[in-house]
Tab-separated table of C-alpha atoms and ligand atoms in Angstrom:
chain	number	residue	atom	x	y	z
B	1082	UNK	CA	192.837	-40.131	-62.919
B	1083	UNK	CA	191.640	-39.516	-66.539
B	1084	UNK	CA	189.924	-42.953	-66.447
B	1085	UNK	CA	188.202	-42.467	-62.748
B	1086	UNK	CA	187.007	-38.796	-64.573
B	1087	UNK	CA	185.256	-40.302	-67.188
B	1088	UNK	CA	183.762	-43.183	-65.040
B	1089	UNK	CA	182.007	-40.725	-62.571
B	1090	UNK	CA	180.942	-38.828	-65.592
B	1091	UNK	CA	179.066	-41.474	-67.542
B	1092	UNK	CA	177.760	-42.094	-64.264
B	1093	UNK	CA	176.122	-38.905	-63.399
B	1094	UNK	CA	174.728	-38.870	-67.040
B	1095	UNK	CA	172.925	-42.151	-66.646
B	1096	UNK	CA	171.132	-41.475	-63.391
B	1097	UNK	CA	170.529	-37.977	-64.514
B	1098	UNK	CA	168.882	-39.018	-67.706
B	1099	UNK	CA	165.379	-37.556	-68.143
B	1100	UNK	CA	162.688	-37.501	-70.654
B	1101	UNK	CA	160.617	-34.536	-69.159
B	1102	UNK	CA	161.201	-31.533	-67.058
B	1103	UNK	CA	159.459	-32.253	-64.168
B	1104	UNK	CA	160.840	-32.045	-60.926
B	1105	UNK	CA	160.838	-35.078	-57.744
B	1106	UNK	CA	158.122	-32.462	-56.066
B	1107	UNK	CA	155.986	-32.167	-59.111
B	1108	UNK	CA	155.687	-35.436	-59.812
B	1109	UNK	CA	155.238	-35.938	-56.255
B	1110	UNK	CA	152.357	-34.013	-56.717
B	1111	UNK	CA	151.123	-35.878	-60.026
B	1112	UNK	CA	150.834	-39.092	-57.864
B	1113	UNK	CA	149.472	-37.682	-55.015
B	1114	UNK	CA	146.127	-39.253	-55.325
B	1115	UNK	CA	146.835	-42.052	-56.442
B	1116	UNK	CA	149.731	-42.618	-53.018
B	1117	UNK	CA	146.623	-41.549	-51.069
B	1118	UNK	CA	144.130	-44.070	-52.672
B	1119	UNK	CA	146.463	-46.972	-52.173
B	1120	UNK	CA	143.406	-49.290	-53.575
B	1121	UNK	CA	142.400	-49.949	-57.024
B	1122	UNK	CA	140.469	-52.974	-59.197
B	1123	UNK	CA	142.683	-54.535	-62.087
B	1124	UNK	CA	140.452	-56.082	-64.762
B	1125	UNK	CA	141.551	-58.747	-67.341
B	1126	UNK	CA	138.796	-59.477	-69.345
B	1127	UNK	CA	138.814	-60.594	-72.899
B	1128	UNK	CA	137.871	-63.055	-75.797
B	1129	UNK	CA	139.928	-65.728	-72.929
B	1130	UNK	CA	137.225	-66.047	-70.806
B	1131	UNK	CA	135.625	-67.923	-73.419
B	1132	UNK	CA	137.954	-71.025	-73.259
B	1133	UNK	CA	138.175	-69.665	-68.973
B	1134	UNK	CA	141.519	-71.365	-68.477
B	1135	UNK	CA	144.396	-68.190	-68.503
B	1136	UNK	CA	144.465	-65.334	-70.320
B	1137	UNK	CA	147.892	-67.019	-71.353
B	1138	UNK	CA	145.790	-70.337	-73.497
B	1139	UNK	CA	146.494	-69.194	-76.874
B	1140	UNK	CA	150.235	-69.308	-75.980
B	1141	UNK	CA	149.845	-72.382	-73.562
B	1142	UNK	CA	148.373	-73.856	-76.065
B	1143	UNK	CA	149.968	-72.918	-79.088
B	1144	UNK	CA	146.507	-72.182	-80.658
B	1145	UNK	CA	146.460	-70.733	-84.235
B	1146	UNK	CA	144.571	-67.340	-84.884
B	1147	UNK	CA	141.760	-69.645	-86.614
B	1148	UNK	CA	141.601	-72.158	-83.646
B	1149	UNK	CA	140.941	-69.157	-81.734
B	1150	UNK	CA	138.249	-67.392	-83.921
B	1151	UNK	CA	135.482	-69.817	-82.201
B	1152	UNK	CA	136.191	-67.437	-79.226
B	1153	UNK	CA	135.373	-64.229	-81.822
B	1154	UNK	CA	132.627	-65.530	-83.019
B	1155	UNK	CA	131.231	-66.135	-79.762
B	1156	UNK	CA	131.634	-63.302	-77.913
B	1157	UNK	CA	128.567	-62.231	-76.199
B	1158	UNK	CA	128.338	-60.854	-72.702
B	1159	UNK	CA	124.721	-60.420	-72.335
B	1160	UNK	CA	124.836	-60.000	-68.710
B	1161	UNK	CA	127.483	-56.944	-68.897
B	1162	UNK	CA	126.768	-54.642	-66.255
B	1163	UNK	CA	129.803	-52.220	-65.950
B	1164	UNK	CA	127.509	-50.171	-62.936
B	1165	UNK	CA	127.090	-53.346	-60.889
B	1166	UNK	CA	131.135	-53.703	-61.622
B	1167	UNK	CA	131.415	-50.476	-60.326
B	1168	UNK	CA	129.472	-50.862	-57.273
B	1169	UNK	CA	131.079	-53.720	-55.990
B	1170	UNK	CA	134.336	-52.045	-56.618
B	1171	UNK	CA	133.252	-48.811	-54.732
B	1172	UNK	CA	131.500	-51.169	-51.866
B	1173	UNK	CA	135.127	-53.018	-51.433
B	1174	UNK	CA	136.748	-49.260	-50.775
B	1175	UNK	CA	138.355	-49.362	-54.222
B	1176	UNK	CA	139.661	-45.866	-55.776
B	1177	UNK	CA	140.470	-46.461	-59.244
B	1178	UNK	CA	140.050	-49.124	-61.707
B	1179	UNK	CA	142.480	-50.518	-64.724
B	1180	UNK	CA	140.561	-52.680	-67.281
B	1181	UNK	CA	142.371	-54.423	-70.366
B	1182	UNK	CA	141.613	-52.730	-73.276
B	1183	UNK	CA	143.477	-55.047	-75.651
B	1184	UNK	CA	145.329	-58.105	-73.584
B	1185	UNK	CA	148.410	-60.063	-75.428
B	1186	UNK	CA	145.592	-61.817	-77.915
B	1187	UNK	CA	145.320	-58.398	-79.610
B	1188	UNK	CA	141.475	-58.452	-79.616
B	1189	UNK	CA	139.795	-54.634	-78.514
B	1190	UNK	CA	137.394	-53.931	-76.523
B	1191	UNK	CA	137.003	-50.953	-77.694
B	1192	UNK	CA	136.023	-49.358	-81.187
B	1193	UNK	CA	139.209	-48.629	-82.785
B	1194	UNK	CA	139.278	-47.148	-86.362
B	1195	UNK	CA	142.705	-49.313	-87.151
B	1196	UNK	CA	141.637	-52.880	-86.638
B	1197	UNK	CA	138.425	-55.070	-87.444
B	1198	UNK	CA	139.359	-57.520	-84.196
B	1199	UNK	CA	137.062	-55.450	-81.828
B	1200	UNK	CA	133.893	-55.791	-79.483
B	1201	UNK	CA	131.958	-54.026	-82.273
B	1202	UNK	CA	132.221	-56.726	-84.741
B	1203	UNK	CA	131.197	-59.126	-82.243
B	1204	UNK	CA	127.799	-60.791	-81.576
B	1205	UNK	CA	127.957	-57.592	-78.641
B	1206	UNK	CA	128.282	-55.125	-81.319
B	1207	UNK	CA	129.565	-52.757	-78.606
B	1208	UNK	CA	132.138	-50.379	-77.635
B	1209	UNK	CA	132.436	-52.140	-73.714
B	1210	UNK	CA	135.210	-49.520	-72.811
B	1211	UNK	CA	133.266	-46.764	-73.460
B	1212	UNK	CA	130.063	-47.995	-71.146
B	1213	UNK	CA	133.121	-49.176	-68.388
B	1214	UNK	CA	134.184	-45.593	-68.199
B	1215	UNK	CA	130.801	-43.837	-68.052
B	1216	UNK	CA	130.299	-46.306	-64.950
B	1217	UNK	CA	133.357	-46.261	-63.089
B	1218	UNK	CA	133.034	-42.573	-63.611
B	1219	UNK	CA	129.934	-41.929	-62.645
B	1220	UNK	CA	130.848	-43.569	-59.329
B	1221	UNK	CA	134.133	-41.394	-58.757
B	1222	UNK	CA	136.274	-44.120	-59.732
B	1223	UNK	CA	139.128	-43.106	-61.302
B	1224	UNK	CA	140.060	-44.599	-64.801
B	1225	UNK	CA	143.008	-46.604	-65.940
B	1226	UNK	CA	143.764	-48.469	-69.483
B	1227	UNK	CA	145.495	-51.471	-69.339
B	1228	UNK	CA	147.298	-51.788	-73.233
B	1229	UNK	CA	149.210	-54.975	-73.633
B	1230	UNK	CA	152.608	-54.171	-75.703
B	1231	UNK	CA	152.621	-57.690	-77.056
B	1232	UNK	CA	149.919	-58.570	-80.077
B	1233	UNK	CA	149.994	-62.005	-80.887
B	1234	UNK	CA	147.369	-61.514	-83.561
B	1235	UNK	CA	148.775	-58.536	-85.692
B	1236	UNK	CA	150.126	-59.329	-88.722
B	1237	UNK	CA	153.021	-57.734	-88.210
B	1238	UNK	CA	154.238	-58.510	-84.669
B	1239	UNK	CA	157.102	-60.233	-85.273
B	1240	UNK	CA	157.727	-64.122	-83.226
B	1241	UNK	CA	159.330	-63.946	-80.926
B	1242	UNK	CA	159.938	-65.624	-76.813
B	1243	UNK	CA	156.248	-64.542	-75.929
B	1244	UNK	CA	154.615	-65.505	-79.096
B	1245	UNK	CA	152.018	-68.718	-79.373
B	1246	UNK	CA	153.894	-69.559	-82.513
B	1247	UNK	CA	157.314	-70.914	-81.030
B	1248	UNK	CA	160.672	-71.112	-83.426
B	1249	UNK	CA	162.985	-73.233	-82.265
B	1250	UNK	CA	165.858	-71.713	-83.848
B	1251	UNK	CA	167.086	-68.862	-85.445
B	1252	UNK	CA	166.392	-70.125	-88.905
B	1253	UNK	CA	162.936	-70.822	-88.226
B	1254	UNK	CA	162.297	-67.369	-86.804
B	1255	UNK	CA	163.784	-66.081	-90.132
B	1256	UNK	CA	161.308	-68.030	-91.899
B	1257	UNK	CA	158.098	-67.202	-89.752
B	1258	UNK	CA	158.648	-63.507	-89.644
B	1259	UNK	CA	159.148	-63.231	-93.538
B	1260	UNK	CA	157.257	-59.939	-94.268
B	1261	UNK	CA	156.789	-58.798	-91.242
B	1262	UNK	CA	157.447	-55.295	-90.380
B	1263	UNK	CA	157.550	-54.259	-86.425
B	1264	UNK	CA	157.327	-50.443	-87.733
B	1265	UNK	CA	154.132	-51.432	-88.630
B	1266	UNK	CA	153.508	-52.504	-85.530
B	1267	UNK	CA	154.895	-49.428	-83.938
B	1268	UNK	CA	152.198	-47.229	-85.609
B	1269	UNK	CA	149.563	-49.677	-85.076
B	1270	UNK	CA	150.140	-49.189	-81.283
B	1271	UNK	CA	151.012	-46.026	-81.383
B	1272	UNK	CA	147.475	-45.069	-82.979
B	1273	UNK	CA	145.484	-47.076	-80.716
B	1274	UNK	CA	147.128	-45.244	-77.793
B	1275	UNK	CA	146.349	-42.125	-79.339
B	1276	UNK	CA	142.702	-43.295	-79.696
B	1277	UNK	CA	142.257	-44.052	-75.914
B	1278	UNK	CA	143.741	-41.244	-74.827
B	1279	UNK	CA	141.740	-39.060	-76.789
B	1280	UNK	CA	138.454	-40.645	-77.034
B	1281	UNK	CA	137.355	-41.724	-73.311
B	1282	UNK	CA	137.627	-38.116	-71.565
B	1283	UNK	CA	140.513	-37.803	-68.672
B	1284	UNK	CA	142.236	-41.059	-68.011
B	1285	UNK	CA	144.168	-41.117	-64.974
B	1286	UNK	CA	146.437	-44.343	-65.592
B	1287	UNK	CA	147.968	-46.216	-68.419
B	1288	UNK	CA	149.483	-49.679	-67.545
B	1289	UNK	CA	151.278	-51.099	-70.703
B	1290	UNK	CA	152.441	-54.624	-70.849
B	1291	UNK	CA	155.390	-55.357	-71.095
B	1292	UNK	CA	158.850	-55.736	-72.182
B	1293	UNK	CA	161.136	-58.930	-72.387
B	1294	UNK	CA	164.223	-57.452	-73.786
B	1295	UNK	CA	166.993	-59.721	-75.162
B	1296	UNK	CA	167.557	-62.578	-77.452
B	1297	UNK	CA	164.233	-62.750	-79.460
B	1298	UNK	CA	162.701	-60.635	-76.907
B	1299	UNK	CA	161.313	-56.862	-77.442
B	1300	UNK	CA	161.802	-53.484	-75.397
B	1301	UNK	CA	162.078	-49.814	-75.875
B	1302	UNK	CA	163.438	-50.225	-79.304
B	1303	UNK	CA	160.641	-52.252	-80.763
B	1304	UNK	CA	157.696	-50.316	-78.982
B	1305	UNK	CA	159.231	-46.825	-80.017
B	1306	UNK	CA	158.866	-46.046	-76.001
B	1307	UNK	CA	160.399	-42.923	-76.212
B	1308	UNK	CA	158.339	-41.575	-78.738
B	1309	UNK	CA	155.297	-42.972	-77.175
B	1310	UNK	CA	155.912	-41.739	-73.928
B	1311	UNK	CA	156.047	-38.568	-75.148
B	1312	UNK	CA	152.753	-38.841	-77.200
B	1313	UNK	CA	151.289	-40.095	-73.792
B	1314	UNK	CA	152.259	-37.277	-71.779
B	1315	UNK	CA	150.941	-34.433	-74.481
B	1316	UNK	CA	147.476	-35.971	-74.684
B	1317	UNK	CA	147.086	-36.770	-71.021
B	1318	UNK	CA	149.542	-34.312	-68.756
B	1319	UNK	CA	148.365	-35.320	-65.722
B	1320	UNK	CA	148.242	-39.256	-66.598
B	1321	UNK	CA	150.135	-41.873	-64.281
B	1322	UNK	CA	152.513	-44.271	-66.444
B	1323	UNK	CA	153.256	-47.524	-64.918
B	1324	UNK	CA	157.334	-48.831	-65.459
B	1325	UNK	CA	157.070	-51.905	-68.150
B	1326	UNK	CA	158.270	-49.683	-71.714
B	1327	UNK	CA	161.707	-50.678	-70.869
B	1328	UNK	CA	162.802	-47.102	-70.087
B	1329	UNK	CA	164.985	-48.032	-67.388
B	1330	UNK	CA	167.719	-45.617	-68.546
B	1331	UNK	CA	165.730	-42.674	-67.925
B	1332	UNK	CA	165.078	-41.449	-64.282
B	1333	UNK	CA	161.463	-40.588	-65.377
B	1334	UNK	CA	160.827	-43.992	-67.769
B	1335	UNK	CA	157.588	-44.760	-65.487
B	1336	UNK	CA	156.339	-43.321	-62.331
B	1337	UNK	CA	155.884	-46.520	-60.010
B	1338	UNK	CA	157.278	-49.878	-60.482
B	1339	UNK	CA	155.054	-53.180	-60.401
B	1340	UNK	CA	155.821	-56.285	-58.185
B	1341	UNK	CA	153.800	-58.821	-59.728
B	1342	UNK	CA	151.676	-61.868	-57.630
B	1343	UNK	CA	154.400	-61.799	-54.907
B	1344	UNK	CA	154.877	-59.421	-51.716
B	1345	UNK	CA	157.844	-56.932	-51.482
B	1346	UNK	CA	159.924	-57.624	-48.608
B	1347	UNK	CA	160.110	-53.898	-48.037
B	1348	UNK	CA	159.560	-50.616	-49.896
B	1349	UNK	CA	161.309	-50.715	-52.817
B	1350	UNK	CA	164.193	-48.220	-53.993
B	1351	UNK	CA	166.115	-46.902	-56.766
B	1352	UNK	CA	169.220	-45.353	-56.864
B	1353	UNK	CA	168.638	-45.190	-52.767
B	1354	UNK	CA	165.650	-43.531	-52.810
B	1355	UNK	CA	162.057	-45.190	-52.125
B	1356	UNK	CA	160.247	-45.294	-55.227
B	1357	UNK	CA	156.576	-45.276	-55.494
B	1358	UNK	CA	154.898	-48.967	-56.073
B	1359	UNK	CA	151.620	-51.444	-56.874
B	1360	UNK	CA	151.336	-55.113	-56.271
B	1361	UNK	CA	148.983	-56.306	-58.446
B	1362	UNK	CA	147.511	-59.453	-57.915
B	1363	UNK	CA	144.711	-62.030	-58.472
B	1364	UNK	CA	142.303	-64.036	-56.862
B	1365	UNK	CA	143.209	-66.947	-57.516
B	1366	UNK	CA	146.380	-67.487	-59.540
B	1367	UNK	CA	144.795	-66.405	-63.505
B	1368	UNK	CA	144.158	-62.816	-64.424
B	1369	UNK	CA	141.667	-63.937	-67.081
B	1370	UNK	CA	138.666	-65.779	-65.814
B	1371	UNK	CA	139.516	-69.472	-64.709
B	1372	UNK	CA	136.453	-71.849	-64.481
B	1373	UNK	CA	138.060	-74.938	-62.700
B	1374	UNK	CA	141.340	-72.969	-60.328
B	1375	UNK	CA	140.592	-74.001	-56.721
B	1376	UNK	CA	143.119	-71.641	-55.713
B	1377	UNK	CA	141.165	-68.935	-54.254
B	1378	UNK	CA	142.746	-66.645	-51.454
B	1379	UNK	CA	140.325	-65.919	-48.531
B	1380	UNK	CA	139.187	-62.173	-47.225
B	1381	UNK	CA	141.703	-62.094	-44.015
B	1382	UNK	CA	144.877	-63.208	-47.047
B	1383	UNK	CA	143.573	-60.553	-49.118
B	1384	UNK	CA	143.363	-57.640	-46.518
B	1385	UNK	CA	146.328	-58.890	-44.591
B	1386	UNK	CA	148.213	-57.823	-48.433
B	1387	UNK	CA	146.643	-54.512	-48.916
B	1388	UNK	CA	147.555	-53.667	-44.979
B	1389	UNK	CA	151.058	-55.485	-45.489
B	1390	UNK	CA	151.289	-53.679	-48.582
B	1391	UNK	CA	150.608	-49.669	-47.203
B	1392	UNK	CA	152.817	-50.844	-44.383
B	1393	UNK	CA	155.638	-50.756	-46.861
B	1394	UNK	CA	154.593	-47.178	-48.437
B	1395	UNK	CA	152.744	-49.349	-51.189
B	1396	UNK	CA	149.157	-49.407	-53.570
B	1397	UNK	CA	147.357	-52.978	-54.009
B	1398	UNK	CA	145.471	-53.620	-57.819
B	1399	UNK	CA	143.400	-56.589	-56.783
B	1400	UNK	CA	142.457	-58.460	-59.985
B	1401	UNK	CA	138.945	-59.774	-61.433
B	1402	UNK	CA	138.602	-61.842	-64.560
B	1403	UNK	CA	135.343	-61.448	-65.122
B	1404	UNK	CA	133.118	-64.400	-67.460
B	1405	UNK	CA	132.083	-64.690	-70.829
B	1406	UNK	CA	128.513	-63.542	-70.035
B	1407	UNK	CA	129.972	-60.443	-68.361
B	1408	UNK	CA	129.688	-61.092	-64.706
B	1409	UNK	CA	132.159	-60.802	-62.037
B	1410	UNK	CA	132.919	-64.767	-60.701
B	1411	UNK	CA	130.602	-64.956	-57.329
B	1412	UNK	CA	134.165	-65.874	-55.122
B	1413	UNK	CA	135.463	-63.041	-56.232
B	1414	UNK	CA	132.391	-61.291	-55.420
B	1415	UNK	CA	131.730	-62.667	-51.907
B	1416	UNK	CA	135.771	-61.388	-51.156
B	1417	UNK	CA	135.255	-58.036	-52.071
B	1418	UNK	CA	131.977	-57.983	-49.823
B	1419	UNK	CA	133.600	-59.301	-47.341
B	1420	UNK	CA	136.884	-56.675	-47.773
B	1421	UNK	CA	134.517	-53.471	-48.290
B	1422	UNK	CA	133.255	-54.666	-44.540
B	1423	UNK	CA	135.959	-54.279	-43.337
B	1424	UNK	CA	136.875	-51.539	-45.295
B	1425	UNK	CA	133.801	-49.542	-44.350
B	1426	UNK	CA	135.003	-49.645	-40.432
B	1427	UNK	CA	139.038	-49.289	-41.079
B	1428	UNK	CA	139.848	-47.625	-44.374
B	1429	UNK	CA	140.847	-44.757	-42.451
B	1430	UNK	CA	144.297	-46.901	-41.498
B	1431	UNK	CA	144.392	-47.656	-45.616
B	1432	UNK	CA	143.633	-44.111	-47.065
B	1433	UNK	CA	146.158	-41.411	-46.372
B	1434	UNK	CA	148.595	-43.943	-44.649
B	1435	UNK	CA	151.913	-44.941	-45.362
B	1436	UNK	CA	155.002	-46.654	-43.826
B	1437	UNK	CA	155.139	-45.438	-40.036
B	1438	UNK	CA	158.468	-44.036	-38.926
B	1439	UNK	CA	161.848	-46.678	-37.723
B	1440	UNK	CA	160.761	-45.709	-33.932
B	1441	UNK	CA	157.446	-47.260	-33.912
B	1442	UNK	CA	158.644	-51.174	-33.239
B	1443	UNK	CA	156.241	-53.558	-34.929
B	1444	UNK	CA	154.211	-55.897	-32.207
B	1445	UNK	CA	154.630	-59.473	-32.667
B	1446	UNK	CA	152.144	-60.755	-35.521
B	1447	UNK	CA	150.921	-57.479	-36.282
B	1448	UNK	CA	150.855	-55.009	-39.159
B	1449	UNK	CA	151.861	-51.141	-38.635
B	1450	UNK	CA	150.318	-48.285	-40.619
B	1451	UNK	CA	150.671	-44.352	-40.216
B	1452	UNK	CA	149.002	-40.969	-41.083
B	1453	UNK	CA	151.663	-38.592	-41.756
B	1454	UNK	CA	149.217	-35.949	-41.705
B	1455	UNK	CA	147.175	-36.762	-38.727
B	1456	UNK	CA	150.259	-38.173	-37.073
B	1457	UNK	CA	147.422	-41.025	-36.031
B	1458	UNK	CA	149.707	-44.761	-35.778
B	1459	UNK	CA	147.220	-48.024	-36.865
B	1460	UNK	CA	148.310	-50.992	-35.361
B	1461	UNK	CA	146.477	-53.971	-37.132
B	1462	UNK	CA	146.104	-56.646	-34.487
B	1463	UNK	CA	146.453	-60.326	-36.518
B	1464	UNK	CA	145.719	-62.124	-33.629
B	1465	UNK	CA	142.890	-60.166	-31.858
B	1466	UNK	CA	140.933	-60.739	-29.817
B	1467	UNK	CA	143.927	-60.147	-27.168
B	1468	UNK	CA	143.360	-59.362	-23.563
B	1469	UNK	CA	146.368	-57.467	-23.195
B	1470	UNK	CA	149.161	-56.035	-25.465
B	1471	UNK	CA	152.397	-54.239	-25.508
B	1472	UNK	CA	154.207	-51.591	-27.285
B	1473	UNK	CA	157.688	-51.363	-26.775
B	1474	UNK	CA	159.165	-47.755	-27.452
B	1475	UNK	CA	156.308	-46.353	-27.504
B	1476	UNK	CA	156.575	-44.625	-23.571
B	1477	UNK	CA	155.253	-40.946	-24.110
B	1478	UNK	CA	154.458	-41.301	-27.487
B	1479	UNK	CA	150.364	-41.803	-27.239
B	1480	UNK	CA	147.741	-39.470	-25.885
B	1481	UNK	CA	144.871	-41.416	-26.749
B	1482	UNK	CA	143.912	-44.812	-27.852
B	1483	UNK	CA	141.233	-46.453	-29.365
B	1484	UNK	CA	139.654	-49.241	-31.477
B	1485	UNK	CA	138.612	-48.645	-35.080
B	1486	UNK	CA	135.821	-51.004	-35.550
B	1487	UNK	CA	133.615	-49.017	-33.044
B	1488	UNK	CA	136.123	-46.256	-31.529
B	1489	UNK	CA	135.979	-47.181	-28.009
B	1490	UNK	CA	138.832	-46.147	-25.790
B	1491	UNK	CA	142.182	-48.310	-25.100
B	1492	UNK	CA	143.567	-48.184	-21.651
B	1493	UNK	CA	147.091	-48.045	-21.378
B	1494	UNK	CA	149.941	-47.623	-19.016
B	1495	UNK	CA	153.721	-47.677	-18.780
B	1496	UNK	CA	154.333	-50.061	-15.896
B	1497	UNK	CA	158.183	-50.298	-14.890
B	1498	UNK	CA	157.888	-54.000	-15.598
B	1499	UNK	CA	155.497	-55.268	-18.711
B	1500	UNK	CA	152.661	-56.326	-16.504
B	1501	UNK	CA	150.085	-58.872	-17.967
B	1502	UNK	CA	146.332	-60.178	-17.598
B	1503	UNK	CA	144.751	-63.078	-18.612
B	1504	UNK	CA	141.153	-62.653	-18.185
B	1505	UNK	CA	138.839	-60.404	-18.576
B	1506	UNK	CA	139.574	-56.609	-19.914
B	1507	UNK	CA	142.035	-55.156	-17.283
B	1508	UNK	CA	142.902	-51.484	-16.052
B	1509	UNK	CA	144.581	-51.559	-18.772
B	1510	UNK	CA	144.485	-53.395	-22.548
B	1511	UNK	CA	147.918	-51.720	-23.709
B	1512	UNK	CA	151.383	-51.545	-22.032
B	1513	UNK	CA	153.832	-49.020	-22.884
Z	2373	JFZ	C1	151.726	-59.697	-67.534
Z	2373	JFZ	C2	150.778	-60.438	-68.463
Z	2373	JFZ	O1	151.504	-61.309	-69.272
Z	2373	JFZ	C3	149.733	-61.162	-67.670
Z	2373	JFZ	O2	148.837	-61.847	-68.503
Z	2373	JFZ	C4	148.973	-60.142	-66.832
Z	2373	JFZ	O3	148.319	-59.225	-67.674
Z	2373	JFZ	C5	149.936	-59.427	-65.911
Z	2373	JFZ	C6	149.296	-58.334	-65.107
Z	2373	JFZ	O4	151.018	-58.852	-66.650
Z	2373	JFZ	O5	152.520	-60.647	-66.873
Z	2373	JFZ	C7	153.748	-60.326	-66.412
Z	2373	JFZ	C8	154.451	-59.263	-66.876
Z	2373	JFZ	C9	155.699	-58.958	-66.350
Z	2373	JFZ	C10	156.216	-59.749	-65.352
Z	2373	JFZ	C11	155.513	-60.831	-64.882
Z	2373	JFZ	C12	154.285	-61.116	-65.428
Z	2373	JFZ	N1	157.449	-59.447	-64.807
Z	2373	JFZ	O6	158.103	-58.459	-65.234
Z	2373	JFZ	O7	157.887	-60.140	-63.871
């Protein structure tokens, strides 16, 4: 009995563990935006779209820090436009925006006062985070920092799995990180969070990336996530945290968890409960701009994900890497032209919506999203144009029904048996 006591009691004390005071209803309220917004550009952009083949090629490569000053040296994106960024993330129905800062490479985009690897010292000379957040703010887009954890230029970021520089054993380790001091590190990060929290104005996300603990891994311990979080929180109350510090002891260790380049099966939960989430995903395969990938997704893929993904109670960060001259690729371009279309017609089934309750059955090869507010049901159609479709369940459910793309009525009916037409439009398009 003592035993079973002490089990339930460690228990309790793990899930209850918490960093902050907040409650589920004020953080409920924290996110509510950003669960309304469902929408948002990821940007990895860097000294990597130099060599344009992964953001990953210094590690893929094994590249040294001087093979990879070429890349410094020639850094100059004449054509950088943040405004025409933010227009064509605006135009594809986009809320908010999360650009890399500093990616795993450890080079800044912005002017930090604790390194000389920055945009400044560049043949750009300029502070590119600051212009991005005048634009994307001067658009209503709301502003996230993407700050990569790992830094495999700092001298003292220890190697380890993730590193370019690969030890095969744990002598060699020993020998490469000789004088290197990860607390070092720690305050090195720690200050550059600081700075963009407290130079750029509001920010309403931070996305930091990411943790591999284990055998020559790094997590909580190593990033001083705790203490960071903390920091975080102070400068920026209102400030949405993504889930990849390796707090996953603490209830409150990030506020929405991250599927990466794959789709969720369904709404994911902790501990029970649905927790709040974000696909990201790219393009075409890279994050950082890819010159020669052929593996571009087309506009119906990409919408049929960020429907699929509300559908499921989730948010969609759709990826650009954009070039070394500072221009967003023109595929990527031409898809979110071709999703803000759409977008400018339908968002009102993306905005607002959410998972729609068990009783609304899902129509074969279509997508289901609701308005728990307006109580209004979106069914997306995959296979339209139909002449004819049925709801099952639905009897008594619908007083009115229309099209989106130009609001024009839907007949329906609740016939005893599902009656069906094959040509033209009939008395009635939808059967109950
Ligand atoms: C990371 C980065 O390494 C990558 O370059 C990109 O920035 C992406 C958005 O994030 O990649 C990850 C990180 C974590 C997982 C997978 C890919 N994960 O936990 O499965």
């Amino acid at each position: 009995l003592l035993l079973l006591c002490t089990l339930f009691a460690l228990n309790v004390s793990a899930q209850g563990k918490k960093l902050f005071p907040e409650t589920p209803e004020q953080k409920e309220k924290r996110l509510a935006w950003w669960t309304n917004d469902r929408f948002g550009m990821f940007i990895h952009w860097g000294l990597y779209a130099l060599p344009a083949r992964h953001e990953w090629v210094k590690n893929r490569e094994q590249l040294t820090d001087s093979a990879y000053q070429k890349y410094f040296e020639y850094f100059n994106p004449d054509l950088y436009n943040p405004k025409e960024w933010a227009r064509q993330a605006k135009a594809a129905g986009m809320k908010y925006a999360v650009i890399t800062t500093k990616h795993h490479e450890g080079f800044c985009l912005f002017d930090s006062k604790f390194t000389d690897y920055k945009s400044t010292n560049t043949p750009i000379k300029k502070d590119l985070i600051k212009e991005w957040v005048e634009a994307f703010r001067a658009e209503g887009i709301k502003i996230g920092f993407y700050y990569s954890l790992i830094d495999w230029h700092h001298p003292d970021f220890t190697v380890d799995r993730s590193h370019p520089q690969r030890a095969k054993s744990d002598a060699e380790y020993d020998a490469l990180n000789k004088g290197k001091d990860m607390a070092k590190y720690r305050t090195y990060l720690s200050n550059q969070v600081r700075e963009l929290l407290t130079n750029y104005g509001k920010i309403d996300i931070l996305w930091l990336d990411f943790s591999y603990p284990g055998k020559n891994g790094k997590g909580h311990e190593d990033w001083g996530s705790e203490s960071l979080i903390k920091m975080v929180r102070q400068l920026q109350p209102g400030i949405i945290v993504n889930d990849r510090l390796d707090l996953k002891d603490y209830e409150d260790g990030g506020d929405f968890v991250t599927p990466e380049q794959y789709k969720v099966a369904a709404w994911p939960t902790e501990n029970g409960k649905r927790v709040p989430w974000e696909t990201c995903q790219t393009f075409s395969g890279s994050w950082g701009y890819y010159r020669d990938e052929t593996t571009w997704k087309d506009v119906k893929q990409l919408l049929v994900l960020l429907i699929e993904s509300v559908s499921k109670g989730g948010n969609v960060l759709l990826n650009v890497g954009p070039t070394a001259r500072g221009k967003i690729d023109y595929r990527a371009e031409s898809a979110l032209k071709g999703m803000g279309e759409w977008m400018e017609v339908n968002s009102r089934s993306i905005y607002g919506c959410t998972q729609a309750p068990e009783k609304y059955a899902r129509p074969d090869n279509s997508l289901i999203t609701y308005n728990p507010v307006t109580k209004r049901l979106y069914v997306h159609l995959l296979d339209y144009p139909l002449q004819n479709f049925t709801l099952p369940g639905y009897k008594g459910k619908i007083k009115y029904a229309q099209f989106l793309h130009d609001g024009s009525e839907i007949r329906f009916s609740a016939p005893s048996g599902y009656g069906y037409r094959t040509n033209g439009l009939g008395e009635n398009d939808l059967n109950l």
